[in-house]
mmCIF file of C-alpha atoms and ligand atoms in Angstrom:
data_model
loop_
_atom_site.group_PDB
_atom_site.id
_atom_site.type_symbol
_atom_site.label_atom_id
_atom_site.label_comp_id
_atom_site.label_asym_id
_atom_site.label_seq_id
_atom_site.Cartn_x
_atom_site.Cartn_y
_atom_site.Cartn_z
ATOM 1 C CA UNK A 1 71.967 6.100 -44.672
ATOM 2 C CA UNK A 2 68.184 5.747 -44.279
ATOM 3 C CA UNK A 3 65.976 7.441 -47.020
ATOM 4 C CA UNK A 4 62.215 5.956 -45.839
ATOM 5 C CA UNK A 5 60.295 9.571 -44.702
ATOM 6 C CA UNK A 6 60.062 10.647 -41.094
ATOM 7 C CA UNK A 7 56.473 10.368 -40.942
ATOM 8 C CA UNK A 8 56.851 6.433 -42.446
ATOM 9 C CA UNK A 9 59.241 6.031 -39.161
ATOM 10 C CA UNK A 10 56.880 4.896 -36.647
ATOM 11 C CA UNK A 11 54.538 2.779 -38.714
ATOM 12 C CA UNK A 12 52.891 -0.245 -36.733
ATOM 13 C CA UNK A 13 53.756 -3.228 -37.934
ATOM 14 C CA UNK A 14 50.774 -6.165 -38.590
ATOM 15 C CA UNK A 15 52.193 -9.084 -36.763
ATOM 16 C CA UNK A 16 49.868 -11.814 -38.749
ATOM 17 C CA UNK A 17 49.423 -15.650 -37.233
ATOM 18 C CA UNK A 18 52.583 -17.342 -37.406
ATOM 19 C CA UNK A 19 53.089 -19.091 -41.177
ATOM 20 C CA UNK A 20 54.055 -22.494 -40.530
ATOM 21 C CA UNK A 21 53.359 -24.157 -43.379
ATOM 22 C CA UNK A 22 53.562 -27.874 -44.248
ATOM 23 C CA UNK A 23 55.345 -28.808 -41.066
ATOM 24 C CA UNK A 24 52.949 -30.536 -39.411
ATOM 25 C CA UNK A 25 51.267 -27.658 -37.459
ATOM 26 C CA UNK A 26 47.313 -27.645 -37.037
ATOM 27 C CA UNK A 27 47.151 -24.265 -38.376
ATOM 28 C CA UNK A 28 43.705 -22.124 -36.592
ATOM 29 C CA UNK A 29 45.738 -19.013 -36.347
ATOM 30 C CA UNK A 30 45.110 -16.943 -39.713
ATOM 31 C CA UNK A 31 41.180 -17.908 -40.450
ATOM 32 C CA UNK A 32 41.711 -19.943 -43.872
ATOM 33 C CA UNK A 33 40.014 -22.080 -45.082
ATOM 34 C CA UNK A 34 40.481 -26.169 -44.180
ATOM 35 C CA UNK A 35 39.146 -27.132 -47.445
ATOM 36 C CA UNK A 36 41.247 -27.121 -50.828
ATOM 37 C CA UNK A 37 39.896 -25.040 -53.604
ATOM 38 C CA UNK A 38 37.132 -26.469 -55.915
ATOM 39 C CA UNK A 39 38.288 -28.543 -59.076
ATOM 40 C CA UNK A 40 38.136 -26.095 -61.913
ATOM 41 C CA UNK A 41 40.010 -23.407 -59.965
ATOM 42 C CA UNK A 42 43.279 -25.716 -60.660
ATOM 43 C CA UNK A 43 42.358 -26.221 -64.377
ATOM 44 C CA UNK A 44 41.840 -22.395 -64.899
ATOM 45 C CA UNK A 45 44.832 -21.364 -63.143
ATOM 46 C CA UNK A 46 46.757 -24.022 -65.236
ATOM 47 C CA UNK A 47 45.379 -22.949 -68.663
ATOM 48 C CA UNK A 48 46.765 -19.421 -67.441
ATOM 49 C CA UNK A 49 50.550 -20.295 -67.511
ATOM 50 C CA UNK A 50 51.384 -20.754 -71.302
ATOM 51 C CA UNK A 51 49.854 -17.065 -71.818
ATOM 52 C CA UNK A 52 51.883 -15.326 -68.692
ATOM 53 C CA UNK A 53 53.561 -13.320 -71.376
ATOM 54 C CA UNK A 54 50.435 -11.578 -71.941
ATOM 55 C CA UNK A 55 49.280 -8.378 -69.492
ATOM 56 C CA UNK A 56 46.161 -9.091 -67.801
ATOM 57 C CA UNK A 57 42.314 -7.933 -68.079
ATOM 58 C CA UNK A 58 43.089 -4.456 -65.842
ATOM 59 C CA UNK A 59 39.149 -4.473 -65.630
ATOM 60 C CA UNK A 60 38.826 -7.976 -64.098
ATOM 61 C CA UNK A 61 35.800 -8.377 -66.941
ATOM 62 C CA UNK A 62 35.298 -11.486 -66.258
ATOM 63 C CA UNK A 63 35.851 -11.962 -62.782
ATOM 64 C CA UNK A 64 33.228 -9.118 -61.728
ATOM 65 C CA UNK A 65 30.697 -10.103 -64.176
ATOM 66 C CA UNK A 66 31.207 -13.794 -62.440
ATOM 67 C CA UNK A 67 30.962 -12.815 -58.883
ATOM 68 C CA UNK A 68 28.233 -9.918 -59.803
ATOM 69 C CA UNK A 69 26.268 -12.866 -60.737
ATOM 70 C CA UNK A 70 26.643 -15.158 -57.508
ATOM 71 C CA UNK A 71 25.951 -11.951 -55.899
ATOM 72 C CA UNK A 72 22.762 -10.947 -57.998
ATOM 73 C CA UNK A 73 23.828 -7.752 -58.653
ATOM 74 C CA UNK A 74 25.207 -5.503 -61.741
ATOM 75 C CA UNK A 75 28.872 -5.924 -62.984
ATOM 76 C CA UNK A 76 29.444 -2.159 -62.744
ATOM 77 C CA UNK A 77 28.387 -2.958 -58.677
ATOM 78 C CA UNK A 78 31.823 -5.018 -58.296
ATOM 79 C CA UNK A 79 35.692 -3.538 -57.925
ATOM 80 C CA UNK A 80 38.369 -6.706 -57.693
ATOM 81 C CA UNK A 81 41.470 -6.279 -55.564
ATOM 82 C CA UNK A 82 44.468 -7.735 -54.375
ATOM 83 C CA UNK A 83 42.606 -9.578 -51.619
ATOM 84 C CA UNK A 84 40.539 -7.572 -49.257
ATOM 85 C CA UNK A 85 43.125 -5.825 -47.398
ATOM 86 C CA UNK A 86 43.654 -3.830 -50.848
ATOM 87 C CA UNK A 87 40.207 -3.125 -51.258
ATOM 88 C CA UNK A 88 40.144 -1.249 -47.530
ATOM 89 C CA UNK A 89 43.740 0.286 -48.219
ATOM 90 C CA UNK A 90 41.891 1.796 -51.600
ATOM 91 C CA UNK A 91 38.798 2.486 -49.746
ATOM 92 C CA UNK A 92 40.577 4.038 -47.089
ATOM 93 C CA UNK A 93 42.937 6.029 -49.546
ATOM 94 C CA UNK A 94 40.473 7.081 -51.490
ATOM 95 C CA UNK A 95 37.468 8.462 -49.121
ATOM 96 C CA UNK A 96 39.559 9.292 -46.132
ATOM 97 C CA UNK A 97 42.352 12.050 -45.147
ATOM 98 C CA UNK A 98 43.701 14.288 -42.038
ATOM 99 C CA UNK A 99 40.450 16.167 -42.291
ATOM 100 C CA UNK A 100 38.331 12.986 -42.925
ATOM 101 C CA UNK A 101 38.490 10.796 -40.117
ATOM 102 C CA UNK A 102 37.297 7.407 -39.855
ATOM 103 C CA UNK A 103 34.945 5.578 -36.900
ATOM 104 C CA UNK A 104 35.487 2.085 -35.854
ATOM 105 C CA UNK A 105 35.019 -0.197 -32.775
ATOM 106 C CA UNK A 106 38.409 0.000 -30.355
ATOM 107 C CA UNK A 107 38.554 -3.805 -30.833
ATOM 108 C CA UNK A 108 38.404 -4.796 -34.298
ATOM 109 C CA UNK A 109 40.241 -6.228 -37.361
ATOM 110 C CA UNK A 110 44.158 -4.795 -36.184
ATOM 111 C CA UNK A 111 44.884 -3.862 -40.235
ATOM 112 C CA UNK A 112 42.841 -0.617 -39.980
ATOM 113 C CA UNK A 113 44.954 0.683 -37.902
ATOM 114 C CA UNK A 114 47.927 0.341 -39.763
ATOM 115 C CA UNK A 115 46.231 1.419 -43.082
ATOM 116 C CA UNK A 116 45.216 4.813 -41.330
ATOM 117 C CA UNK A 117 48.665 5.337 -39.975
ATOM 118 C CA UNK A 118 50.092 4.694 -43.341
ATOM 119 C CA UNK A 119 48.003 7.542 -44.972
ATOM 120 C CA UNK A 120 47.465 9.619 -42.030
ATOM 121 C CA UNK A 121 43.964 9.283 -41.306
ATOM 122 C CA UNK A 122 42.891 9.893 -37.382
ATOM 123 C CA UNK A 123 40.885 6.819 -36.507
ATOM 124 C CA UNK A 124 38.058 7.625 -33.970
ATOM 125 C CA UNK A 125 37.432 4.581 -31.523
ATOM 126 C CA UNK A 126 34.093 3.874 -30.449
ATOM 127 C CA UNK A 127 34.397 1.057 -27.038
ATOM 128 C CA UNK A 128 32.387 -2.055 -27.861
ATOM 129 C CA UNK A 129 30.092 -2.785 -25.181
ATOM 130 C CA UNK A 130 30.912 -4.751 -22.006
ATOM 131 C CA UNK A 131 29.718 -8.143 -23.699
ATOM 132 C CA UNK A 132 31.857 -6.970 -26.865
ATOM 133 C CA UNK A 133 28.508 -6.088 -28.959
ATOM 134 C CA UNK A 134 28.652 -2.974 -31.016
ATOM 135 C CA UNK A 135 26.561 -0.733 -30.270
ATOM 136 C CA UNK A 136 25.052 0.319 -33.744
ATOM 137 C CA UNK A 137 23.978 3.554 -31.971
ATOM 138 C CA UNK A 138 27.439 4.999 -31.722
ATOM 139 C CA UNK A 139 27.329 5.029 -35.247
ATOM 140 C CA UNK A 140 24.090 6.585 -36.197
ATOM 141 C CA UNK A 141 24.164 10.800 -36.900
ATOM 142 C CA UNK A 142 27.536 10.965 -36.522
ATOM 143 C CA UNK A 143 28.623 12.901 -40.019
ATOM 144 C CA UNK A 144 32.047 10.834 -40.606
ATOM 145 C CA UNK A 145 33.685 7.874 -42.304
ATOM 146 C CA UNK A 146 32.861 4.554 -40.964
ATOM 147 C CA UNK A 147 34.342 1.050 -40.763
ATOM 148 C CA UNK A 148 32.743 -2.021 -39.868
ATOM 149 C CA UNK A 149 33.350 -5.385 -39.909
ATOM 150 C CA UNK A 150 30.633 -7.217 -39.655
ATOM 151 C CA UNK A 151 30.955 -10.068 -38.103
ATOM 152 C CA UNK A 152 33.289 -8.479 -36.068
ATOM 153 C CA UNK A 153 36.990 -9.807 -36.155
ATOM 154 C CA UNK A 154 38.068 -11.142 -33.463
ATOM 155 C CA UNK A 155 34.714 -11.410 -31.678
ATOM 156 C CA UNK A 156 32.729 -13.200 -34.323
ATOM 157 C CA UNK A 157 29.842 -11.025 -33.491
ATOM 158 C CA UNK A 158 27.234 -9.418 -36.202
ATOM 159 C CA UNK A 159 25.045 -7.143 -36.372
ATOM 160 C CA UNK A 160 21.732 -7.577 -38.230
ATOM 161 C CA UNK A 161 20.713 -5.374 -41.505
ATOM 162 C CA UNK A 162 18.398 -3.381 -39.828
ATOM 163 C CA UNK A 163 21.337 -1.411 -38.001
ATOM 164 C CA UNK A 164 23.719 -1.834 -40.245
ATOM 165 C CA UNK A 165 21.009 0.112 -42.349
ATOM 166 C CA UNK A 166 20.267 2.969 -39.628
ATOM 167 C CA UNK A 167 23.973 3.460 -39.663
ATOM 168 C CA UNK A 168 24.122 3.811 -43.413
ATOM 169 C CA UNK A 169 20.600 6.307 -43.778
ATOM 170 C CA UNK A 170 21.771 8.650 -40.668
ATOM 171 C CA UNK A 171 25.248 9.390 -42.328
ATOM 172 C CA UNK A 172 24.380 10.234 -46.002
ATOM 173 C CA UNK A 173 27.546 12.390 -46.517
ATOM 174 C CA UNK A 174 29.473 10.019 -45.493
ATOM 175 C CA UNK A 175 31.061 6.402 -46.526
ATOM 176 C CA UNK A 176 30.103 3.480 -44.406
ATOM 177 C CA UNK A 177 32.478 0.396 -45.055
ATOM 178 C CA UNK A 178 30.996 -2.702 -43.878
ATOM 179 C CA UNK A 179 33.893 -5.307 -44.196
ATOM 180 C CA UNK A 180 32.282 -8.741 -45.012
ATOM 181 C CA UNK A 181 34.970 -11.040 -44.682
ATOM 182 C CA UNK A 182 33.093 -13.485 -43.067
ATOM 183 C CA UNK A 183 29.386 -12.982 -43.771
ATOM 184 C CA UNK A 184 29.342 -16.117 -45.768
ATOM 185 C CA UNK A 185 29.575 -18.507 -42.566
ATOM 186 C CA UNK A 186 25.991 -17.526 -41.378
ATOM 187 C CA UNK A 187 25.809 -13.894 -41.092
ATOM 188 C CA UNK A 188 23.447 -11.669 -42.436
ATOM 189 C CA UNK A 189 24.672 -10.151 -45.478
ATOM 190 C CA UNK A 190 23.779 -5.723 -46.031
ATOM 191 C CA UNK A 191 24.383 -6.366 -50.184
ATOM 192 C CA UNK A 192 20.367 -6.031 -50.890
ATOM 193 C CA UNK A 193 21.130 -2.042 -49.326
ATOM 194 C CA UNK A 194 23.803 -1.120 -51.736
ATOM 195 C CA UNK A 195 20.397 -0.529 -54.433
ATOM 196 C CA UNK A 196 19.270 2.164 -52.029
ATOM 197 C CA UNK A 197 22.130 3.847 -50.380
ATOM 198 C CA UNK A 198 25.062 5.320 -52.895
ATOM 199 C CA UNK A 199 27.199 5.713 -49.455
ATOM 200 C CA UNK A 200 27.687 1.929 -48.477
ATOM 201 C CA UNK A 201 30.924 0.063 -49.518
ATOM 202 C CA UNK A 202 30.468 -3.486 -49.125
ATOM 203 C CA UNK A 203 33.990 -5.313 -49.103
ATOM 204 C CA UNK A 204 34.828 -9.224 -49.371
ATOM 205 C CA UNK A 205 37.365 -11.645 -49.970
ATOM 206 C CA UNK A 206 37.901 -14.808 -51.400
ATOM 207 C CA UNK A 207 40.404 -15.741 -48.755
ATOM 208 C CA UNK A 208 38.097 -17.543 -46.359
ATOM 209 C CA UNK A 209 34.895 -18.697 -47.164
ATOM 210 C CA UNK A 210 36.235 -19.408 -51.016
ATOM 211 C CA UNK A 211 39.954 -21.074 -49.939
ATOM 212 C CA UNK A 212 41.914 -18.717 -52.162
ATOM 213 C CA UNK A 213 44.033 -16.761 -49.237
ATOM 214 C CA UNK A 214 47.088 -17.598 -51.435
ATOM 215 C CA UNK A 215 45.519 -16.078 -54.549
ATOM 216 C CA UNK A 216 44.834 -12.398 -53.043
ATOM 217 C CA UNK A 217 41.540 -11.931 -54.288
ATOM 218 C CA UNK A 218 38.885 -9.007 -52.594
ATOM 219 C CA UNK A 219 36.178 -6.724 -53.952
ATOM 220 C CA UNK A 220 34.162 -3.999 -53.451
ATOM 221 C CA UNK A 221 30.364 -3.976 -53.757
ATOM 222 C CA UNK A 222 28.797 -0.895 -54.146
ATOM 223 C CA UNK A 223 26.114 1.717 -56.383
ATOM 224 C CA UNK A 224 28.220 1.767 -59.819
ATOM 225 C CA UNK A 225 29.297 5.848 -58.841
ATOM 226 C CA UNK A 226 30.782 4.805 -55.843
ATOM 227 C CA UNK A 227 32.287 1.333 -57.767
ATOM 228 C CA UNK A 228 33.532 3.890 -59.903
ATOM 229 C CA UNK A 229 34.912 6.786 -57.463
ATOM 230 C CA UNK A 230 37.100 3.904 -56.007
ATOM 231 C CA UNK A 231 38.388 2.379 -59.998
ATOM 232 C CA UNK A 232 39.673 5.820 -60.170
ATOM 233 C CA UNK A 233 41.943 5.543 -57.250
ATOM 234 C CA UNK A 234 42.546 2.098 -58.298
ATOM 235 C CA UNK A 235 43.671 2.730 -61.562
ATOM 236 C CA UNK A 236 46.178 5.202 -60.208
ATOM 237 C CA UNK A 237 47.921 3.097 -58.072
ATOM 238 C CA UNK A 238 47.512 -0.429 -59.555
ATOM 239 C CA UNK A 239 46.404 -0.624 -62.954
ATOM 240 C CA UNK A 240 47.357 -4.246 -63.396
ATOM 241 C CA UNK A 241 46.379 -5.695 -59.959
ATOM 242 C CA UNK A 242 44.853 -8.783 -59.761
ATOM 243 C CA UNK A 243 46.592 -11.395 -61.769
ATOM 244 C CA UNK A 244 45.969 -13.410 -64.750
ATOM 245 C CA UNK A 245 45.832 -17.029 -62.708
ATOM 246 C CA UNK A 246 44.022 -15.012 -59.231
ATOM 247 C CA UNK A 247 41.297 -13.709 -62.315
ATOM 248 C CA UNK A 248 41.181 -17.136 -63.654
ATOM 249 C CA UNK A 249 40.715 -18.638 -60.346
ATOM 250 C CA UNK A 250 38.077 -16.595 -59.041
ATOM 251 C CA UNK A 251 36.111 -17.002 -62.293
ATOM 252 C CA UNK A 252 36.359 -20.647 -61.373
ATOM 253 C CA UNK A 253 35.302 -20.274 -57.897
ATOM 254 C CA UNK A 254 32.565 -18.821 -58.953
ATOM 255 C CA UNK A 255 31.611 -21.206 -61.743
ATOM 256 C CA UNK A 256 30.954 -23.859 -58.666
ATOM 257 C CA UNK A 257 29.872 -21.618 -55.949
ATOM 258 C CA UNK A 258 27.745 -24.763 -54.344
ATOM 259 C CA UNK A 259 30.945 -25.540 -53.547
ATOM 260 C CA UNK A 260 31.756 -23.460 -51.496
ATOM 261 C CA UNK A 261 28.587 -23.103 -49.735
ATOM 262 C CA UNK A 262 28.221 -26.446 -48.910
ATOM 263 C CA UNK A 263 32.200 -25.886 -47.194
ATOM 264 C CA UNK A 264 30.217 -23.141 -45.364
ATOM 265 C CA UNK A 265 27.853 -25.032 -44.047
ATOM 266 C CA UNK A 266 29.732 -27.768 -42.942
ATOM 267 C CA UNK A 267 32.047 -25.103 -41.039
ATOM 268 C CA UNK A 268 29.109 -23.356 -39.281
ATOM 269 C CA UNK A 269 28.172 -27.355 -38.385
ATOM 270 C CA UNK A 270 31.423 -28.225 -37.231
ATOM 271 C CA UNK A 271 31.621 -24.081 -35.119
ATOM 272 C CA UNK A 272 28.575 -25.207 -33.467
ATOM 273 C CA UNK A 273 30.152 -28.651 -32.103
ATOM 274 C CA UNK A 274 33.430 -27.319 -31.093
ATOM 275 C CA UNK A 275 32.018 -24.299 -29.267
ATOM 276 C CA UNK A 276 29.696 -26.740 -27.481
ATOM 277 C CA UNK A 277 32.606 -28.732 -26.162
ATOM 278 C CA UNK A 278 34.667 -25.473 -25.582
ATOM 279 C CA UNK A 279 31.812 -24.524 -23.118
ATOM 280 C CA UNK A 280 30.932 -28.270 -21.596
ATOM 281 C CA UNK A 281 34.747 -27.762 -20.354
ATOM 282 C CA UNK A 282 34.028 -24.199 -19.053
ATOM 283 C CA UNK A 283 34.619 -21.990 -21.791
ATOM 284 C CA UNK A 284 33.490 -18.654 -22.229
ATOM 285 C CA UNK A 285 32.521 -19.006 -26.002
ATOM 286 C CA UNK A 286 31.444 -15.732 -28.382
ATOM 287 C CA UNK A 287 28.351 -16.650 -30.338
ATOM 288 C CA UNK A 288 29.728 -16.287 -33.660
ATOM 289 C CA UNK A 289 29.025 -16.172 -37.119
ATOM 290 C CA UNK A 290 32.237 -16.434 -38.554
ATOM 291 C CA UNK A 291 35.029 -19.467 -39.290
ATOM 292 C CA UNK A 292 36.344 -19.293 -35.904
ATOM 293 C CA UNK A 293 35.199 -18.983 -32.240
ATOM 294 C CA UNK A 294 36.574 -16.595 -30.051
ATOM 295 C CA UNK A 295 37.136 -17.932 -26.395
ATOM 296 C CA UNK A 296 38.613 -17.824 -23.062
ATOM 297 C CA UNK A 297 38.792 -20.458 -20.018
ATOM 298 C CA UNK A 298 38.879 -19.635 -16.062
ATOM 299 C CA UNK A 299 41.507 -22.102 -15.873
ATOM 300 C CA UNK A 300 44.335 -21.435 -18.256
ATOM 301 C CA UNK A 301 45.124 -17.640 -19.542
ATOM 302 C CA UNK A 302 45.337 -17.263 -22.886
ATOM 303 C CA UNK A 303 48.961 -16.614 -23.061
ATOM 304 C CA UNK A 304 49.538 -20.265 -21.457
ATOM 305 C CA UNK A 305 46.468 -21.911 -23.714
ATOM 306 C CA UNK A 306 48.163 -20.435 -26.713
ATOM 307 C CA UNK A 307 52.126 -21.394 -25.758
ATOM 308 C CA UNK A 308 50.726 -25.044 -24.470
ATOM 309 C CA UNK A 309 48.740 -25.560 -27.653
ATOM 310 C CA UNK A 310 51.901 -24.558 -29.640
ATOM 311 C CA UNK A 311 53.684 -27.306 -27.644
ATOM 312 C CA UNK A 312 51.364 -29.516 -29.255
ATOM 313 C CA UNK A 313 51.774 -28.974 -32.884
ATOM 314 C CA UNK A 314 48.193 -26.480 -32.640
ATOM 315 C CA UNK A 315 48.139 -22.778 -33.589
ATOM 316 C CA UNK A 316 45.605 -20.292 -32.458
ATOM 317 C CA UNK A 317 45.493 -16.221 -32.391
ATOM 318 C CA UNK A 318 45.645 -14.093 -29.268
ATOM 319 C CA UNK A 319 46.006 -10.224 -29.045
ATOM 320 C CA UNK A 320 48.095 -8.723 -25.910
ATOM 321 C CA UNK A 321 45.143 -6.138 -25.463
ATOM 322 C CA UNK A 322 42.956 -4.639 -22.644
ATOM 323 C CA UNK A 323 39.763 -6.346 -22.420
ATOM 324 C CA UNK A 324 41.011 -9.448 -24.727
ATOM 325 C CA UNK A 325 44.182 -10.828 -23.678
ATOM 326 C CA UNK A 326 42.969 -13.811 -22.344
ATOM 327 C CA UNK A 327 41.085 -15.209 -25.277
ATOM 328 C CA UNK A 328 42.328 -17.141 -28.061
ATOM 329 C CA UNK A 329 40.762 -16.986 -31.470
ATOM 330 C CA UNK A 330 40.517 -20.161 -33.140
ATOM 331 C CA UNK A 331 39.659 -20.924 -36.877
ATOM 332 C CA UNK A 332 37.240 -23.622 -37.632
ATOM 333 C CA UNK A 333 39.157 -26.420 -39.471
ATOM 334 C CA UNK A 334 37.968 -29.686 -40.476
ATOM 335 C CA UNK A 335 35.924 -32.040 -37.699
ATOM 336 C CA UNK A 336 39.061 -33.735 -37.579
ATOM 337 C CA UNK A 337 41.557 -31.160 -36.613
ATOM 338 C CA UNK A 338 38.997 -29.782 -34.261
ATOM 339 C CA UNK A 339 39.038 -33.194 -32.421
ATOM 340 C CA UNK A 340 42.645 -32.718 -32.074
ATOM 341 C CA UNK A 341 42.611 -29.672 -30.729
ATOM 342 C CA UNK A 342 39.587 -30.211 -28.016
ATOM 343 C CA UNK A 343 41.834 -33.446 -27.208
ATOM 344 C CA UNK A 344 45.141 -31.437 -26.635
ATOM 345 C CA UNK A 345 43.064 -28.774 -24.374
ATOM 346 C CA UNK A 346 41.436 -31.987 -22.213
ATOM 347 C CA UNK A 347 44.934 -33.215 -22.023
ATOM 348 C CA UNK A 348 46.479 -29.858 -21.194
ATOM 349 C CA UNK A 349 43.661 -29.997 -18.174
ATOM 350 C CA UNK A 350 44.160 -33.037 -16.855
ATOM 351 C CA UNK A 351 48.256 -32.232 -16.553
ATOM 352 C CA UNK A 352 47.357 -29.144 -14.844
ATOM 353 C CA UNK A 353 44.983 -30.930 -12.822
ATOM 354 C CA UNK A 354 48.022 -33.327 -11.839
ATOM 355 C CA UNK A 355 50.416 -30.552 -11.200
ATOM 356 C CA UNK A 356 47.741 -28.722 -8.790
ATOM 357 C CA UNK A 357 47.350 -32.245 -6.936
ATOM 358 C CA UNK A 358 51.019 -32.960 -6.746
HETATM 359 N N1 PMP B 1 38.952 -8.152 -43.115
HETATM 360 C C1 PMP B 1 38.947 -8.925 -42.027
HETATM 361 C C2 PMP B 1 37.962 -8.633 -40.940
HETATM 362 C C3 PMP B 1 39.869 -9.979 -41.905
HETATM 363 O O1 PMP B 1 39.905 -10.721 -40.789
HETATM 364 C C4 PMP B 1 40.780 -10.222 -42.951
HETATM 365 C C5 PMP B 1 41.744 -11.388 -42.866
HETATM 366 N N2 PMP B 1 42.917 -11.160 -42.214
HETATM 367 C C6 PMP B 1 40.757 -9.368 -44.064
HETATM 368 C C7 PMP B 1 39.820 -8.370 -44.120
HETATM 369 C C8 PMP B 1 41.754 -9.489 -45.174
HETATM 370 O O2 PMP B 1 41.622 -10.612 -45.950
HETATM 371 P P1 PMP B 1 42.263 -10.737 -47.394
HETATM 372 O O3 PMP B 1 43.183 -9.563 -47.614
HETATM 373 O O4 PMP B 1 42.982 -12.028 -47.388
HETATM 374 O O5 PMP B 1 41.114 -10.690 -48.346
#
C-alpha cells in the first residue's frame, strides 16, 4: 500500500558524490574540506555530551552572535541552519510558491532543483554563456525570485559585487539569494550590500571552507526584517534545529577563525598548482575561485577520466549533462593527495598512449 502523495511521486532524487569513507579512497568528489577541524571545536563538542539531556539554544545565541562577529555584522543579521542546504530549502519555502517563481543559471548547484520540485516552485533557467560565465544581465529588471551561487557550482566561476549589486537594486520586490558556499576560497564576498538592500539573502555553510560537513551547519545573512521573515518559517518547521554539539562547534570555529583562513589560503595555493599541471598536460581548466577546479581533457572523456581514476583509489564529480558531461569536478585536497591524483592521470596517459601504439 503506498501512502507518500501523488505529487511527491516523481521527486528527483540528489545523487551526491559517492561516500566512501575511511577505505582508502582519495575522496575530491563532495568539496570538503582536507583539513581536520581546529582544536577547540573537539573540546566544545566534548563538553556538550554530559548535558545532551538538555534541549538546545532554539535561537543559536551564541553561535550567531559568534559568526556575526567574524562577519562584522549585527547578530539579528544571522539565521543558523542545518547546513546550507536547509537554509535554501527555508529560503526557498519561505519566499517562493506556484505563483512565485524562481531564476537561476541552467547549470548550477543540482539541489535547487530538487528543493523547487519538492514545494512546487517553477524554476526559470537562464543558459550560462558559451564560456559558462553568467551573464549578470539576465538577471537585472526581471521582477522575480533569484538564486545564485556565486562562485558558481560546478564551474567555480564568480561574479564580482558590482553585478551581483545591479542584480539586487533592479529587482527591489523581489529576493535575490546569493549562495556563498565557497566565497571564502578567494571570491569576492556581496555581505557589505546586505546594509543597503533589505532584498538580498546571503547564505553560507560551514561545510567547506570551516571542515564541519559532518556537523550540518549553514546561515543566512541578511537586513534583520528579512533575518526575521525567514526565523518565522524556521520556527515553524524546526524549532530545535541545529544541535547542541553543531552550536558548540561552530562557536569554536569561530573562536579561531585564522584557522581557517590560513586552510583557505593554502587551498587557493595548492588550486593554483594543480590547475597549472592540469593545463601543462592539456587541460581545459575553469578559472576558479572555489575548493575545486572544474576540468576537461581532449584525450580522455570524462566518463573514462572519472571510472579510470576510480580504478585508482581517486574520486572526482561528473554530471551526465548537455554542455558538461565531459568535465570532472575535482575538490582541492591537501598538496599531497593532489600529487596523487596528477600522478594517476600521467599514468592513465601514458597507458593510453601504449594502447594507441600497440
Ligand atoms: N550550496 C552549494 C553551491 C554547494 O555546493 C553545497 C554543497 N553541496 C551546498 C550549498 C550545501 O552545503 P551544506 O548543506 O553542507 O552547507
Amino acid at each position: 500500500m503506498g501512502f507518500l502523495l501523488d505529487r511527491h511521486r516523481d521527486l528527483p532524487a540528489y545523487v551526491p558524490g559517492d561516500h566512501e569513507e575511511g577505505d582508502g579512497f582519495v575522496r575530491l568528489n563532495t568539496n570538503e574540506s582536507p583539513y581536520p577541524p581546529s582544536p577547540g571545536v573537539a573540546k566544545a563538542v566534548a563538553g556538550q555530551i554530559g548535558r545532551l539531556q538538555f534541549y538546545n539554544d532554539p535561537d543559536c545565541t551564541a553561535l550567531r552572535a559568534a559568526y556575526a562577529r567574524v562577519l562584522g555584522v549585527e547578530p539579528a543579521c544571522v539565521m543558523a541552519g542545518n547546513g546550507s542546504d536547509q537554509v535554501l530549502f527555508l529560503s526557498f519555502f519561505a519566499f517562493s510558491d506556484r505563483e512565485h517563481p524562481i531564476v537561476l543559471p541552467d547549470i548550477t548547484y543540482g539541489y535547487y532543483d530538487l528543493f523547487a520540485a519538492a514545494l512546487g516552485i517553477p524554476l526559470h533557467r537562464r543558459p550560462l554563456r558559451e564560456d559558462f560565465t553568467v551573464d549578470y544581465r539576465d538577471y537585472c529588471g526581471i521582477g522575480q525570485n533569484i538564486v545564485l551561487a556565486n562562485p558558481n557550482a560546478p564551474t567555480g566561476y564568480a561574479l564580482p559585487v558590482s553585478e551581483i549589486e545591479e542584480i539586487v537594486r533592479s529587482n527591489p520586490r523581489n529576493v535575490v539569494i546569493i549562495d556563498e558556499a565557497y566565497a571564502d576560497f578567494g571570491a569576492e564576498s556581496c555581505l557589505p550590500l546586505i546594509r543597503r538592500y533589505g532584498n538580498l539573502l546571503v547564505v553560507r555553510t560551514f561545510s567547506k571552507s570551516r571542515s564541519l560537513a559532518g556537523a550540518r551547519l549553514g546561515f543566512g545573512v541578511g537586513c534583520p526584517s528579512l533575518i526575521a521573515q525567514l526565523e518565522t518559517v524556521r520556527s515553524a518547521v524546526d524549532l530545535y534545529g541545529v544541535s547542541r554539539m553543531a552550536q558548540a562547534a561552530g562557536v569554536a570555529a569561530c573562536e579561531e577563525n585564522e584557522y581557517y583562513m590560513e586552510n583557505c589560503r593554502r587551498i587557493a595555493k595548492t588550486r593554483g598548482l594543480t590547475a597549472g599541471k592540469l593545463r601543462q598536460m592539456g587541460f581545459d581548466v575553469l578559472d576558479s575561485r572555489t575548493n575545486f577546479v572544474f576540468a576537461a581533457s581532449p584525450w580522455i572523456s570524462g566518463a573514462q577520466l572519472q571510472s579510470e581514476l576510480r580504478a585508482r583509489g581517486i574520486l572526482v564529480r561528473r554530471w551526465d549533462a548537455p554542455r558538461i558531461e565531459n568535465f570532472c569536478r575535482i575538490t582541492i585536497g591537501t598538496q599531497a593527495q593532489m600529487e596523487t591524483m596528477l600522478r594517476a592521470i600521467e599514468e592513465i596517459r601514458r597507458e593510453r598512449d601504449a594502447g594507441a601504439k600497440r
